Amino acid sequence: MATVASLVNGKIVQKDQWVFNGIVRFETATIPWVKTIPATAPRPSGVPTAGKPVPVITSPLVQKGFRLDRRCMTGRAFCISKNQRKMAWVVNGKVDTVLDVRFGSELTPTRNGAFQVNWKSRNHVSSLYHTAMPYAMFFSGGQAIHYSPDFAARGYNGASHGCVNVRNKAALARLFDLAKVGDKVIVYN
């Protein structure tokens, strides 16, 4: 039993009737069984038809809640936003992963600009500060993207010496394995 809409005297009327798979109707005393199926059903006048679908317009520069820089829209890039305190791994304009990051202090700021991964060091130790920098990907002199146990423990109550600190070690380890020397590093406000 289903509620079926039908056209009666130019008006659409609903009524309950037995249907089989919504297609086959059994013969009754007043309705004969269906022997042929018409190619198209007649469209009642005054019934609106579906228009051409309108695409939902979204900005490709905002993905997964992250605002991308236009320079990140091609190729492979670490897209790093100081204002959002986030870093996205972006491949061909599509955000794969977004991670929390922190930056250098006023005395040792992280440089803005377009860089590239120049070299990688899985178990790096800073020669200046003698601190561990696991999964380091150097992009501007001694500045690198790397895991920071201090950031993981204290959050934003601290700063780097100019590096991009990441607190999610497992996620950064995955990105370290995916990243190649020459991949873009875009740092912006």
PDB file of C-alpha atoms in Angstrom:
ATOM      1  CA  MET A   1       0.000   0.000   0.000  1.00  0.00           C
ATOM      2  CA  ALA A   2       1.385   3.402  -0.963  1.00  0.00           C
ATOM      3  CA  THR A   3       0.214   6.940  -1.368  1.00  0.00           C
ATOM      4  CA  VAL A   4       0.205   7.676  -5.087  1.00  0.00           C
ATOM      5  CA  ALA A   5      -0.240  10.999  -6.845  1.00  0.00           C
ATOM      6  CA  SER A   6      -2.414  11.080  -9.945  1.00  0.00           C
ATOM      7  CA  LEU A   7      -3.969  13.697 -12.197  1.00  0.00           C
ATOM      8  CA  VAL A   8      -7.757  14.063 -11.863  1.00  0.00           C
ATOM      9  CA  ASN A   9      -9.535  16.800 -13.822  1.00  0.00           C
ATOM     10  CA  GLY A  10      -6.296  18.802 -14.166  1.00  0.00           C
ATOM     11  CA  LYS A  11      -5.425  18.590 -10.451  1.00  0.00           C
ATOM     12  CA  ILE A  12      -2.948  16.371  -8.671  1.00  0.00           C
ATOM     13  CA  VAL A  13      -4.689  14.136  -6.151  1.00  0.00           C
ATOM     14  CA  GLN A  14      -3.145  11.727  -3.652  1.00  0.00           C
ATOM     15  CA  LYS A  15      -4.729   8.394  -2.808  1.00  0.00           C
ATOM     16  CA  ASP A  16      -3.673   5.163  -1.139  1.00  0.00           C
ATOM     17  CA  GLN A  17      -3.492   2.105  -3.368  1.00  0.00           C
ATOM     18  CA  TRP A  18      -1.636  -1.171  -3.750  1.00  0.00           C
ATOM     19  CA  VAL A  19       1.510  -0.976  -5.891  1.00  0.00           C
ATOM     20  CA  PHE A  20       4.226  -3.478  -6.698  1.00  0.00           C
ATOM     21  CA  ASN A  21       7.745  -1.973  -6.696  1.00  0.00           C
ATOM     22  CA  GLY A  22       6.055   1.319  -7.438  1.00  0.00           C
ATOM     23  CA  ILE A  23       5.801   0.319 -11.095  1.00  0.00           C
ATOM     24  CA  VAL A  24       3.385  -2.589 -11.691  1.00  0.00           C
ATOM     25  CA  ARG A  25      -0.270  -2.119 -10.842  1.00  0.00           C
ATOM     26  CA  PHE A  26      -2.515  -5.162 -10.604  1.00  0.00           C
ATOM     27  CA  GLU A  27      -5.797  -5.287 -12.484  1.00  0.00           C
ATOM     28  CA  THR A  28      -8.930  -4.312 -10.603  1.00  0.00           C
ATOM     29  CA  ALA A  29     -12.585  -4.358 -11.569  1.00  0.00           C
ATOM     30  CA  THR A  30     -12.309  -0.813 -12.914  1.00  0.00           C
ATOM     31  CA  ILE A  31      -8.623  -0.658 -14.004  1.00  0.00           C
ATOM     32  CA  PRO A  32      -7.242  -3.138 -16.555  1.00  0.00           C
ATOM     33  CA  TRP A  33      -3.708  -4.494 -16.247  1.00  0.00           C
ATOM     34  CA  VAL A  34      -0.938  -2.623 -18.017  1.00  0.00           C
ATOM     35  CA  LYS A  35       0.000  -4.245 -21.309  1.00  0.00           C
ATOM     36  CA  THR A  36       2.448  -1.610 -22.597  1.00  0.00           C
ATOM     37  CA  ILE A  37       4.491   1.068 -20.992  1.00  0.00           C
ATOM     38  CA  PRO A  38       4.330   4.433 -22.753  1.00  0.00           C
ATOM     39  CA  ALA A  39       7.681   5.891 -23.861  1.00  0.00           C
ATOM     40  CA  THR A  40       7.063   9.030 -21.829  1.00  0.00           C
ATOM     41  CA  ALA A  41       4.330   9.901 -19.428  1.00  0.00           C
ATOM     42  CA  PRO A  42       2.348  13.015 -20.280  1.00  0.00           C
ATOM     43  CA  ARG A  43       3.362  16.004 -18.160  1.00  0.00           C
ATOM     44  CA  PRO A  44       0.403  17.652 -16.457  1.00  0.00           C
ATOM     45  CA  SER A  45       0.114  21.338 -17.186  1.00  0.00           C
ATOM     46  CA  GLY A  46       1.086  23.714 -14.384  1.00  0.00           C
ATOM     47  CA  VAL A  47       3.440  21.232 -12.717  1.00  0.00           C
ATOM     48  CA  PRO A  48       6.902  22.774 -12.349  1.00  0.00           C
ATOM     49  CA  THR A  49       9.816  20.953 -13.945  1.00  0.00           C
ATOM     50  CA  ALA A  50      13.325  20.674 -12.625  1.00  0.00           C
ATOM     51  CA  GLY A  51      15.579  23.350 -14.041  1.00  0.00           C
ATOM     52  CA  LYS A  52      19.229  23.071 -14.987  1.00  0.00           C
ATOM     53  CA  PRO A  53      21.255  22.255 -11.862  1.00  0.00           C
ATOM     54  CA  VAL A  54      23.191  25.202 -10.509  1.00  0.00           C
ATOM     55  CA  PRO A  55      26.646  24.276  -9.220  1.00  0.00           C
ATOM     56  CA  VAL A  56      27.467  25.113  -5.639  1.00  0.00           C
ATOM     57  CA  ILE A  57      30.204  27.709  -5.847  1.00  0.00           C
ATOM     58  CA  THR A  58      32.871  27.385  -3.226  1.00  0.00           C
ATOM     59  CA  SER A  59      36.259  28.985  -3.077  1.00  0.00           C
ATOM     60  CA  PRO A  60      39.053  26.574  -3.922  1.00  0.00           C
ATOM     61  CA  LEU A  61      41.206  28.783  -1.685  1.00  0.00           C
ATOM     62  CA  VAL A  62      39.294  27.607   1.417  1.00  0.00           C
ATOM     63  CA  GLN A  63      39.456  23.869   2.093  1.00  0.00           C
ATOM     64  CA  LYS A  64      38.995  21.927   5.322  1.00  0.00           C
ATOM     65  CA  GLY A  65      38.593  25.276   7.083  1.00  0.00           C
ATOM     66  CA  PHE A  66      42.037  26.414   5.884  1.00  0.00           C
ATOM     67  CA  ARG A  67      42.641  29.543   3.775  1.00  0.00           C
ATOM     68  CA  LEU A  68      45.193  28.751   1.077  1.00  0.00           C
ATOM     69  CA  ASP A  69      47.593  31.122  -0.626  1.00  0.00           C
ATOM     70  CA  ARG A  70      47.210  31.127  -4.435  1.00  0.00           C
ATOM     71  CA  ARG A  71      50.823  29.960  -4.788  1.00  0.00           C
ATOM     72  CA  CYS A  72      49.779  26.639  -3.227  1.00  0.00           C
ATOM     73  CA  MET A  73      47.271  25.785  -5.953  1.00  0.00           C
ATOM     74  CA  THR A  74      49.679  23.998  -8.291  1.00  0.00           C
ATOM     75  CA  GLY A  75      52.118  21.181  -7.702  1.00  0.00           C
ATOM     76  CA  ARG A  76      53.061  19.923  -4.238  1.00  0.00           C
ATOM     77  CA  ALA A  77      53.309  22.441  -1.415  1.00  0.00           C
ATOM     78  CA  PHE A  78      53.521  23.003   2.288  1.00  0.00           C
ATOM     79  CA  CYS A  79      51.150  25.946   2.634  1.00  0.00           C
ATOM     80  CA  ILE A  80      51.922  27.648   5.980  1.00  0.00           C
ATOM     81  CA  SER A  81      49.692  30.405   7.377  1.00  0.00           C
ATOM     82  CA  LYS A  82      50.993  32.418  10.321  1.00  0.00           C
ATOM     83  CA  ASN A  83      47.610  34.052  10.968  1.00  0.00           C
ATOM     84  CA  GLN A  84      45.813  30.700  11.080  1.00  0.00           C
ATOM     85  CA  ARG A  85      48.721  28.987  12.892  1.00  0.00           C
ATOM     86  CA  LYS A  86      48.234  26.049  10.529  1.00  0.00           C
ATOM     87  CA  MET A  87      50.131  24.218   7.821  1.00  0.00           C
ATOM     88  CA  ALA A  88      48.475  22.318   4.974  1.00  0.00           C
ATOM     89  CA  TRP A  89      50.024  19.700   2.714  1.00  0.00           C
ATOM     90  CA  VAL A  90      48.509  20.499  -0.687  1.00  0.00           C
ATOM     91  CA  VAL A  91      48.805  18.446  -3.877  1.00  0.00           C
ATOM     92  CA  ASN A  92      47.558  19.971  -7.146  1.00  0.00           C
ATOM     93  CA  GLY A  93      45.340  22.454  -5.310  1.00  0.00           C
ATOM     94  CA  LYS A  94      43.733  19.876  -3.011  1.00  0.00           C
ATOM     95  CA  VAL A  95      44.353  19.965   0.738  1.00  0.00           C
ATOM     96  CA  ASP A  96      45.432  16.567   2.053  1.00  0.00           C
ATOM     97  CA  THR A  97      46.340  17.331   5.685  1.00  0.00           C
ATOM     98  CA  VAL A  98      46.091  20.368   7.980  1.00  0.00           C
ATOM     99  CA  LEU A  99      48.303  20.564  11.084  1.00  0.00           C
ATOM    100  CA  ASP A 100      48.750  23.018  13.958  1.00  0.00           C
ATOM    101  CA  VAL A 101      52.065  24.897  13.826  1.00  0.00           C
ATOM    102  CA  ARG A 102      53.910  27.639  15.686  1.00  0.00           C
ATOM    103  CA  PHE A 103      56.620  30.015  14.589  1.00  0.00           C
ATOM    104  CA  GLY A 104      59.637  32.001  15.685  1.00  0.00           C
ATOM    105  CA  SER A 105      59.527  34.829  18.202  1.00  0.00           C
ATOM    106  CA  GLU A 106      59.967  38.534  17.392  1.00  0.00           C
ATOM    107  CA  LEU A 107      63.718  38.109  17.921  1.00  0.00           C
ATOM    108  CA  THR A 108      63.956  35.032  15.663  1.00  0.00           C
ATOM    109  CA  PRO A 109      61.025  35.331  13.225  1.00  0.00           C
ATOM    110  CA  THR A 110      60.013  32.771  10.639  1.00  0.00           C
ATOM    111  CA  ARG A 111      60.556  34.307   7.197  1.00  0.00           C
ATOM    112  CA  ASN A 112      57.596  34.817   4.865  1.00  0.00           C
ATOM    113  CA  GLY A 113      57.969  33.922   1.215  1.00  0.00           C
ATOM    114  CA  ALA A 114      58.061  31.229  -1.425  1.00  0.00           C
ATOM    115  CA  PHE A 115      60.699  28.595  -0.728  1.00  0.00           C
ATOM    116  CA  GLN A 116      61.284  24.934  -1.448  1.00  0.00           C
ATOM    117  CA  VAL A 117      62.373  21.916   0.542  1.00  0.00           C
ATOM    118  CA  ASN A 118      66.159  22.070   0.108  1.00  0.00           C
ATOM    119  CA  TRP A 119      67.063  19.032   2.181  1.00  0.00           C
ATOM    120  CA  LYS A 120      65.575  16.622   4.686  1.00  0.00           C
ATOM    121  CA  SER A 121      66.920  15.074   7.896  1.00  0.00           C
ATOM    122  CA  ARG A 122      64.847  12.451   9.725  1.00  0.00           C
ATOM    123  CA  ASN A 123      66.715  12.657  13.083  1.00  0.00           C
ATOM    124  CA  HIS A 124      68.277  16.116  12.927  1.00  0.00           C
ATOM    125  CA  VAL A 125      69.834  17.847  15.968  1.00  0.00           C
ATOM    126  CA  SER A 126      70.326  21.611  15.840  1.00  0.00           C
ATOM    127  CA  SER A 127      73.994  22.589  15.745  1.00  0.00           C
ATOM    128  CA  LEU A 128      73.110  26.035  17.192  1.00  0.00           C
ATOM    129  CA  TYR A 129      70.672  25.096  19.971  1.00  0.00           C
ATOM    130  CA  HIS A 130      71.586  21.395  20.452  1.00  0.00           C
ATOM    131  CA  THR A 131      67.921  20.367  20.398  1.00  0.00           C
ATOM    132  CA  ALA A 132      66.247  17.530  18.536  1.00  0.00           C
ATOM    133  CA  MET A 133      64.462  18.463  15.299  1.00  0.00           C
ATOM    134  CA  PRO A 134      62.854  15.188  14.152  1.00  0.00           C
ATOM    135  CA  TYR A 135      61.520  15.038  10.594  1.00  0.00           C
ATOM    136  CA  ALA A 136      63.246  18.301   9.628  1.00  0.00           C
ATOM    137  CA  MET A 137      62.616  19.688   6.149  1.00  0.00           C
ATOM    138  CA  PHE A 138      64.854  22.716   5.591  1.00  0.00           C
ATOM    139  CA  PHE A 139      63.485  25.482   3.389  1.00  0.00           C
ATOM    140  CA  SER A 140      65.347  28.739   4.197  1.00  0.00           C
ATOM    141  CA  GLY A 141      68.854  28.518   5.589  1.00  0.00           C
ATOM    142  CA  GLY A 142      68.532  26.953   9.036  1.00  0.00           C
ATOM    143  CA  GLN A 143      64.739  27.308   9.095  1.00  0.00           C
ATOM    144  CA  ALA A 144      62.877  24.035   8.792  1.00  0.00           C
ATOM    145  CA  ILE A 145      59.521  22.411   9.276  1.00  0.00           C
ATOM    146  CA  HIS A 146      59.997  19.874  12.088  1.00  0.00           C
ATOM    147  CA  TYR A 147      58.350  18.097  14.994  1.00  0.00           C
ATOM    148  CA  SER A 148      58.658  19.912  18.338  1.00  0.00           C
ATOM    149  CA  PRO A 149      58.167  18.011  21.592  1.00  0.00           C
ATOM    150  CA  ASP A 150      58.058  21.406  23.340  1.00  0.00           C
ATOM    151  CA  PHE A 151      55.149  22.517  21.139  1.00  0.00           C
ATOM    152  CA  ALA A 152      53.435  19.169  21.742  1.00  0.00           C
ATOM    153  CA  ALA A 153      53.787  19.654  25.515  1.00  0.00           C
ATOM    154  CA  ARG A 154      53.296  23.431  25.961  1.00  0.00           C
ATOM    155  CA  GLY A 155      51.311  24.446  22.910  1.00  0.00           C
ATOM    156  CA  TYR A 156      51.533  28.085  21.946  1.00  0.00           C
ATOM    157  CA  ASN A 157      53.230  29.020  25.258  1.00  0.00           C
ATOM    158  CA  GLY A 158      56.577  29.277  23.534  1.00  0.00           C
ATOM    159  CA  ALA A 159      58.164  29.875  20.170  1.00  0.00           C
ATOM    160  CA  SER A 160      60.740  28.436  17.829  1.00  0.00           C
ATOM    161  CA  HIS A 161      63.994  30.048  16.749  1.00  0.00           C
ATOM    162  CA  GLY A 162      62.482  30.655  13.310  1.00  0.00           C
ATOM    163  CA  CYS A 163      61.448  27.126  12.398  1.00  0.00           C
ATOM    164  CA  VAL A 164      57.909  25.926  11.751  1.00  0.00           C
ATOM    165  CA  ASN A 165      57.144  23.692  14.741  1.00  0.00           C
ATOM    166  CA  VAL A 166      54.611  20.869  14.327  1.00  0.00           C
ATOM    167  CA  ARG A 167      53.067  19.097  17.321  1.00  0.00           C
ATOM    168  CA  ASN A 168      51.553  16.031  15.624  1.00  0.00           C
ATOM    169  CA  LYS A 169      54.537  13.706  15.277  1.00  0.00           C
ATOM    170  CA  ALA A 170      52.764  10.841  13.482  1.00  0.00           C
ATOM    171  CA  ALA A 171      51.198  13.137  10.889  1.00  0.00           C
ATOM    172  CA  LEU A 172      54.498  14.933  10.258  1.00  0.00           C
ATOM    173  CA  ALA A 173      56.323  11.602   9.909  1.00  0.00           C
ATOM    174  CA  ARG A 174      53.857  10.675   7.146  1.00  0.00           C
ATOM    175  CA  LEU A 175      54.383  14.018   5.387  1.00  0.00           C
ATOM    176  CA  PHE A 176      58.172  13.699   5.763  1.00  0.00           C
ATOM    177  CA  ASP A 177      57.974  10.425   3.826  1.00  0.00           C
ATOM    178  CA  LEU A 178      55.715  11.961   1.147  1.00  0.00           C
ATOM    179  CA  ALA A 179      57.671  15.206   0.670  1.00  0.00           C
ATOM    180  CA  LYS A 180      60.468  15.488  -1.857  1.00  0.00           C
ATOM    181  CA  VAL A 181      63.360  17.883  -2.157  1.00  0.00           C
ATOM    182  CA  GLY A 182      62.056  20.661  -4.412  1.00  0.00           C
ATOM    183  CA  ASP A 183      58.481  20.677  -3.083  1.00  0.00           C
ATOM    184  CA  LYS A 184      57.184  24.189  -2.453  1.00  0.00           C
ATOM    185  CA  VAL A 185      57.084  25.799   0.997  1.00  0.00           C
ATOM    186  CA  ILE A 186      54.861  28.885   1.048  1.00  0.00           C
ATOM    187  CA  VAL A 187      54.900  30.930   4.287  1.00  0.00           C
ATOM    188  CA  TYR A 188      52.447  33.830   4.561  1.00  0.00           C
ATOM    189  CA  ASN A 189      50.424  35.815   7.088  1.00  0.00           C
TER     190      ASN A 189
END
